[in-house]
mmCIF file of C-alpha atoms in Angstrom:
data_model
loop_
_atom_site.group_PDB
_atom_site.id
_atom_site.type_symbol
_atom_site.label_atom_id
_atom_site.label_comp_id
_atom_site.label_asym_id
_atom_site.label_seq_id
_atom_site.Cartn_x
_atom_site.Cartn_y
_atom_site.Cartn_z
ATOM 1 C CA MET N 1 19.416 8.160 1.169
ATOM 2 C CA THR N 2 20.320 4.463 1.012
ATOM 3 C CA ALA N 3 19.211 1.875 3.530
ATOM 4 C CA SER N 4 21.522 -0.887 4.645
ATOM 5 C CA PHE N 5 20.306 -4.350 3.705
ATOM 6 C CA GLU N 6 22.676 -6.219 6.035
ATOM 7 C CA GLN N 7 19.921 -7.493 8.331
ATOM 8 C CA LEU N 8 17.891 -8.927 5.456
ATOM 9 C CA SER N 9 18.226 -12.448 4.116
ATOM 10 C CA PRO N 10 19.173 -12.916 0.433
ATOM 11 C CA PRO N 11 15.555 -13.762 -0.525
ATOM 12 C CA GLN N 12 14.322 -10.642 1.282
ATOM 13 C CA ARG N 13 16.883 -8.608 -0.620
ATOM 14 C CA LEU N 14 15.516 -10.092 -3.827
ATOM 15 C CA ALA N 15 12.030 -8.922 -2.848
ATOM 16 C CA VAL N 16 13.385 -5.428 -2.168
ATOM 17 C CA VAL N 17 15.084 -5.320 -5.583
ATOM 18 C CA TYR N 18 11.711 -5.800 -7.255
ATOM 19 C CA ALA N 19 10.203 -2.834 -5.410
ATOM 20 C CA PRO N 20 9.975 0.442 -7.376
ATOM 21 C CA ALA N 21 13.122 2.489 -6.930
ATOM 22 C CA LYS N 22 11.299 5.349 -5.193
ATOM 23 C CA VAL N 23 10.159 3.118 -2.301
ATOM 24 C CA ARG N 24 12.921 0.490 -2.299
ATOM 25 C CA ASN N 25 14.856 1.870 0.654
ATOM 26 C CA ALA N 26 11.728 2.563 2.698
ATOM 27 C CA PHE N 27 10.467 -0.981 2.062
ATOM 28 C CA ALA N 28 13.855 -2.388 3.090
ATOM 29 C CA LEU N 29 13.717 -0.387 6.318
ATOM 30 C CA LEU N 30 10.235 -1.698 7.044
ATOM 31 C CA LEU N 31 11.461 -5.283 6.643
ATOM 32 C CA GLN N 32 14.489 -4.541 8.811
ATOM 33 C CA PHE N 33 12.272 -3.128 11.528
ATOM 34 C CA ASP N 34 10.101 -6.237 11.352
ATOM 35 C CA GLU N 35 13.277 -8.316 11.820
ATOM 36 C CA ARG N 36 14.304 -6.213 14.813
ATOM 37 C CA LEU N 37 10.933 -6.731 16.496
ATOM 38 C CA SER N 38 11.045 -10.465 15.837
ATOM 39 C CA ASP N 39 14.486 -10.520 17.438
ATOM 40 C CA ILE N 40 13.161 -8.744 20.535
ATOM 41 C CA VAL N 41 10.327 -11.260 20.891
ATOM 42 C CA SER N 42 12.709 -14.201 20.468
ATOM 43 C CA ARG N 43 15.238 -12.984 23.029
ATOM 44 C CA VAL N 44 13.191 -11.759 25.970
ATOM 45 C CA SER N 45 12.613 -14.139 28.869
ATOM 46 C CA GLU N 46 10.155 -11.810 30.639
ATOM 47 C CA PRO N 47 7.224 -10.209 28.795
ATOM 48 C CA MET N 48 7.610 -7.008 30.812
ATOM 49 C CA ILE N 49 11.165 -6.527 29.526
ATOM 50 C CA GLY N 50 9.980 -7.011 25.975
ATOM 51 C CA GLN N 51 7.155 -4.528 26.469
ATOM 52 C CA LEU N 52 9.609 -1.958 27.810
ATOM 53 C CA LYS N 53 11.764 -2.381 24.710
ATOM 54 C CA LEU N 54 8.771 -2.011 22.417
ATOM 55 C CA ALA N 55 7.603 1.025 24.391
ATOM 56 C CA TRP N 56 11.029 2.608 23.834
ATOM 57 C CA TRP N 57 10.650 2.157 20.081
ATOM 58 C CA ARG N 58 7.076 3.484 20.125
ATOM 59 C CA ASP N 59 8.045 6.621 22.032
ATOM 60 C CA ALA N 60 11.096 7.146 19.822
ATOM 61 C CA LEU N 61 9.086 6.887 16.596
ATOM 62 C CA LYS N 62 6.431 9.283 17.899
ATOM 63 C CA ALA N 63 8.953 11.854 19.156
ATOM 64 C CA GLU N 64 9.477 15.097 17.263
ATOM 65 C CA GLN N 65 12.498 15.426 15.008
ATOM 66 C CA GLY N 66 15.442 16.502 17.164
ATOM 67 C CA GLN N 67 14.004 14.866 20.278
ATOM 68 C CA ARG N 68 14.552 11.280 19.184
ATOM 69 C CA PRO N 69 17.183 9.182 20.978
ATOM 70 C CA LYS N 70 20.615 9.138 19.381
ATOM 71 C CA GLY N 71 22.848 6.184 18.665
ATOM 72 C CA GLU N 72 20.328 3.772 17.113
ATOM 73 C CA PRO N 73 21.093 3.552 13.364
ATOM 74 C CA LEU N 74 17.803 1.930 12.400
ATOM 75 C CA LEU N 75 15.800 4.582 14.232
ATOM 76 C CA SER N 76 17.850 7.301 12.548
ATOM 77 C CA MET N 77 17.165 5.848 9.092
ATOM 78 C CA LEU N 78 13.458 5.452 9.787
ATOM 79 C CA ALA N 79 13.234 9.009 11.098
ATOM 80 C CA GLU N 80 15.182 10.573 8.222
ATOM 81 C CA TRP N 81 12.567 9.514 5.712
ATOM 82 C CA GLU N 82 9.907 11.623 7.434
ATOM 83 C CA GLN N 83 7.150 9.697 5.644
ATOM 84 C CA PRO N 84 3.932 9.370 7.653
ATOM 85 C CA GLU N 85 3.146 6.100 5.845
ATOM 86 C CA LEU N 86 6.439 4.533 6.922
ATOM 87 C CA THR N 87 6.052 5.680 10.526
ATOM 88 C CA ALA N 88 2.449 4.432 10.629
ATOM 89 C CA ALA N 89 3.494 1.023 9.298
ATOM 90 C CA ALA N 90 6.322 0.790 11.841
ATOM 91 C CA LEU N 91 3.957 1.639 14.699
ATOM 92 C CA ALA N 92 1.461 -0.954 13.431
ATOM 93 C CA LEU N 93 4.247 -3.542 13.466
ATOM 94 C CA LEU N 94 4.973 -2.676 17.086
ATOM 95 C CA ASP N 95 1.333 -3.283 17.983
ATOM 96 C CA ALA N 96 1.358 -6.608 16.145
ATOM 97 C CA TRP N 97 4.493 -8.039 17.747
ATOM 98 C CA GLU N 98 3.410 -6.836 21.183
ATOM 99 C CA MET N 99 0.430 -9.202 20.947
ATOM 100 C CA LEU N 100 2.792 -12.175 21.146
ATOM 101 C CA LEU N 101 4.567 -10.845 24.227
ATOM 102 C CA MET N 102 1.342 -10.556 26.175
ATOM 103 C CA LYS N 103 0.378 -14.228 25.975
ATOM 104 C CA GLU N 104 2.211 -17.225 27.392
ATOM 105 C CA HIS N 105 0.669 -19.536 24.796
ATOM 106 C CA TRP N 106 -0.094 -18.614 21.205
ATOM 107 C CA SER N 107 -3.603 -19.710 20.289
ATOM 108 C CA ASP N 108 -5.016 -19.918 16.781
ATOM 109 C CA ALA N 109 -7.150 -16.854 17.481
ATOM 110 C CA LEU N 110 -4.130 -14.860 18.655
ATOM 111 C CA LEU N 111 -2.094 -15.914 15.632
ATOM 112 C CA ASP N 112 -4.918 -14.844 13.338
ATOM 113 C CA ARG N 113 -5.012 -11.394 14.934
ATOM 114 C CA PHE N 114 -1.236 -11.105 14.824
ATOM 115 C CA ALA N 115 -1.016 -12.233 11.196
ATOM 116 C CA THR N 116 -3.696 -9.773 10.129
ATOM 117 C CA ALA N 117 -1.986 -6.873 11.907
ATOM 118 C CA ARG N 118 1.550 -7.754 10.810
ATOM 119 C CA GLY N 119 0.494 -8.509 7.252
ATOM 120 C CA GLU N 120 -1.370 -5.223 6.922
ATOM 121 C CA ALA N 121 1.599 -3.326 8.359
ATOM 122 C CA VAL N 122 4.163 -4.755 5.930
ATOM 123 C CA PHE N 123 2.095 -5.382 2.797
ATOM 124 C CA GLY N 124 -0.216 -2.427 3.304
ATOM 125 C CA GLY N 125 2.724 -0.216 4.250
ATOM 126 C CA TYR N 126 4.576 -1.120 1.042
ATOM 127 C CA LEU N 127 1.554 -0.146 -1.054
ATOM 128 C CA LEU N 128 0.718 2.990 0.929
ATOM 129 C CA LEU N 129 4.245 4.245 0.261
ATOM 130 C CA GLN N 130 3.206 4.263 -3.408
ATOM 131 C CA GLN N 131 -0.331 5.552 -2.771
ATOM 132 C CA LYS N 132 -1.713 2.250 -4.027
ATOM 133 C CA ASP N 133 -4.533 0.087 -2.726
ATOM 134 C CA ALA N 134 -3.668 -3.211 -1.072
ATOM 135 C CA PRO N 135 -4.730 -6.562 -2.540
ATOM 136 C CA GLU N 136 -7.096 -8.828 -0.618
ATOM 137 C CA GLY N 137 -5.546 -9.429 2.788
ATOM 138 C CA GLY N 138 -5.289 -13.208 2.449
ATOM 139 C CA ILE N 139 -1.767 -13.228 1.055
ATOM 140 C CA ALA N 140 -0.581 -10.846 3.770
ATOM 141 C CA ARG N 141 -1.980 -13.098 6.502
ATOM 142 C CA GLU N 142 -0.555 -16.197 4.840
ATOM 143 C CA TRP N 143 2.914 -14.662 4.716
ATOM 144 C CA ALA N 144 2.778 -13.447 8.315
ATOM 145 C CA LYS N 145 1.649 -16.840 9.664
ATOM 146 C CA ARG N 146 3.981 -19.000 7.574
ATOM 147 C CA ASP N 147 6.951 -16.800 8.348
ATOM 148 C CA LEU N 148 6.177 -16.837 12.073
ATOM 149 C CA ALA N 149 5.836 -20.634 12.052
ATOM 150 C CA GLU N 150 9.253 -20.887 10.419
ATOM 151 C CA ARG N 151 10.795 -18.654 13.075
ATOM 152 C CA TYR N 152 9.065 -20.235 16.082
ATOM 153 C CA PRO N 153 8.021 -23.790 15.156
ATOM 154 C CA ASN N 154 7.833 -24.931 18.790
ATOM 155 C CA ALA N 155 5.429 -22.140 19.734
ATOM 156 C CA MET N 156 2.731 -23.087 17.239
ATOM 157 C CA PRO N 157 -0.478 -24.628 18.667
ATOM 158 C CA ASP N 158 -1.416 -28.228 17.909
ATOM 159 C CA GLY N 159 -3.012 -28.627 14.509
ATOM 160 C CA PHE N 160 -1.655 -25.305 13.277
ATOM 161 C CA SER N 161 -2.123 -24.865 9.535
ATOM 162 C CA VAL N 162 -2.058 -22.078 6.972
ATOM 163 C CA ALA N 163 -4.278 -21.764 3.922
ATOM 164 C CA THR N 164 -2.529 -21.261 0.581
ATOM 165 C CA GLU N 165 -3.858 -18.165 -1.130
ATOM 166 C CA ALA N 166 -3.921 -17.290 -4.820
ATOM 167 C CA LEU N 167 -1.198 -14.762 -5.627
ATOM 168 C CA PRO N 168 -1.957 -11.592 -7.602
ATOM 169 C CA GLY N 169 -0.068 -11.494 -10.887
ATOM 170 C CA ARG N 170 0.449 -7.751 -11.233
ATOM 171 C CA ARG N 171 4.069 -6.618 -11.307
ATOM 172 C CA LEU N 172 3.292 -4.078 -8.577
ATOM 173 C CA PHE N 173 2.779 -6.898 -6.086
ATOM 174 C CA ARG N 174 5.909 -8.884 -7.029
ATOM 175 C CA PRO N 175 7.946 -7.925 -3.915
ATOM 176 C CA LEU N 176 5.040 -9.110 -1.767
ATOM 177 C CA THR N 177 4.436 -12.358 -3.644
ATOM 178 C CA LEU N 178 8.165 -13.076 -3.405
ATOM 179 C CA LEU N 179 7.871 -12.837 0.380
ATOM 180 C CA VAL N 180 4.923 -15.232 0.287
ATOM 181 C CA MET N 181 6.806 -17.699 -1.932
ATOM 182 C CA MET N 182 9.786 -17.546 0.411
ATOM 183 C CA ALA N 183 7.498 -18.238 3.386
ATOM 184 C CA ARG N 184 6.163 -21.265 1.489
ATOM 185 C CA GLY N 185 9.686 -22.667 1.384
ATOM 186 C CA VAL N 186 10.482 -21.757 -2.216
ATOM 187 C CA SER N 187 14.129 -20.817 -2.745
ATOM 188 C CA GLY N 188 16.917 -20.671 -5.298
ATOM 189 C CA PRO N 189 16.159 -20.584 -9.039
ATOM 190 C CA ARG N 190 12.449 -21.205 -8.442
ATOM 191 C CA LEU N 191 12.224 -18.025 -6.377
ATOM 192 C CA VAL N 192 14.154 -16.044 -8.999
ATOM 193 C CA TRP N 193 11.837 -17.417 -11.705
ATOM 194 C CA HIS N 194 8.823 -16.195 -9.759
ATOM 195 C CA GLY N 195 10.432 -12.780 -9.500
ATOM 196 C CA LEU N 196 10.889 -12.651 -13.258
ATOM 197 C CA THR N 197 7.573 -14.111 -14.354
ATOM 198 C CA GLY N 198 5.150 -14.039 -11.425
ATOM 199 C CA ARG N 199 4.622 -17.799 -11.818
#
């Protein structure tokens, strides 16, 4: 089963390429789902509408096979994997993004909670798919906060800042450290060099 990478940016696709073949498609789907939820948050003008959309996704992911709504390609791909780890990570992402819908203003405390939840869902989900332990959560939070600030610069509170964390050098973590480097604004040959060397 092959996931479509159309919704991912070229740097995200690079991160997916460095994932082990057995989890590459599942990791790509997790990133695509994260993109879909970000798109929902960015487009809704009323929090209630956004919550209804997220509730639809939550119910659909929890539904038994054969009872899931038809006609949503991303849902179909997520469901076809039938991996509890992937479903759990997707549901955790829903909980994370819903935090932002429930508040008119994003405080530092809220962003910390969101970044922890989103980072654990994506980074932890990637590693759980391989039955591996996650690294210290600092890099996951850094990625989640930097990436959010890039998407929604006008929504960040005054004095918003993100600590730069030390990146683990193990090859296993390369897809994740590539995401962090991308969130730091690294691109082009420098990003490719990090993918090859970890530096």
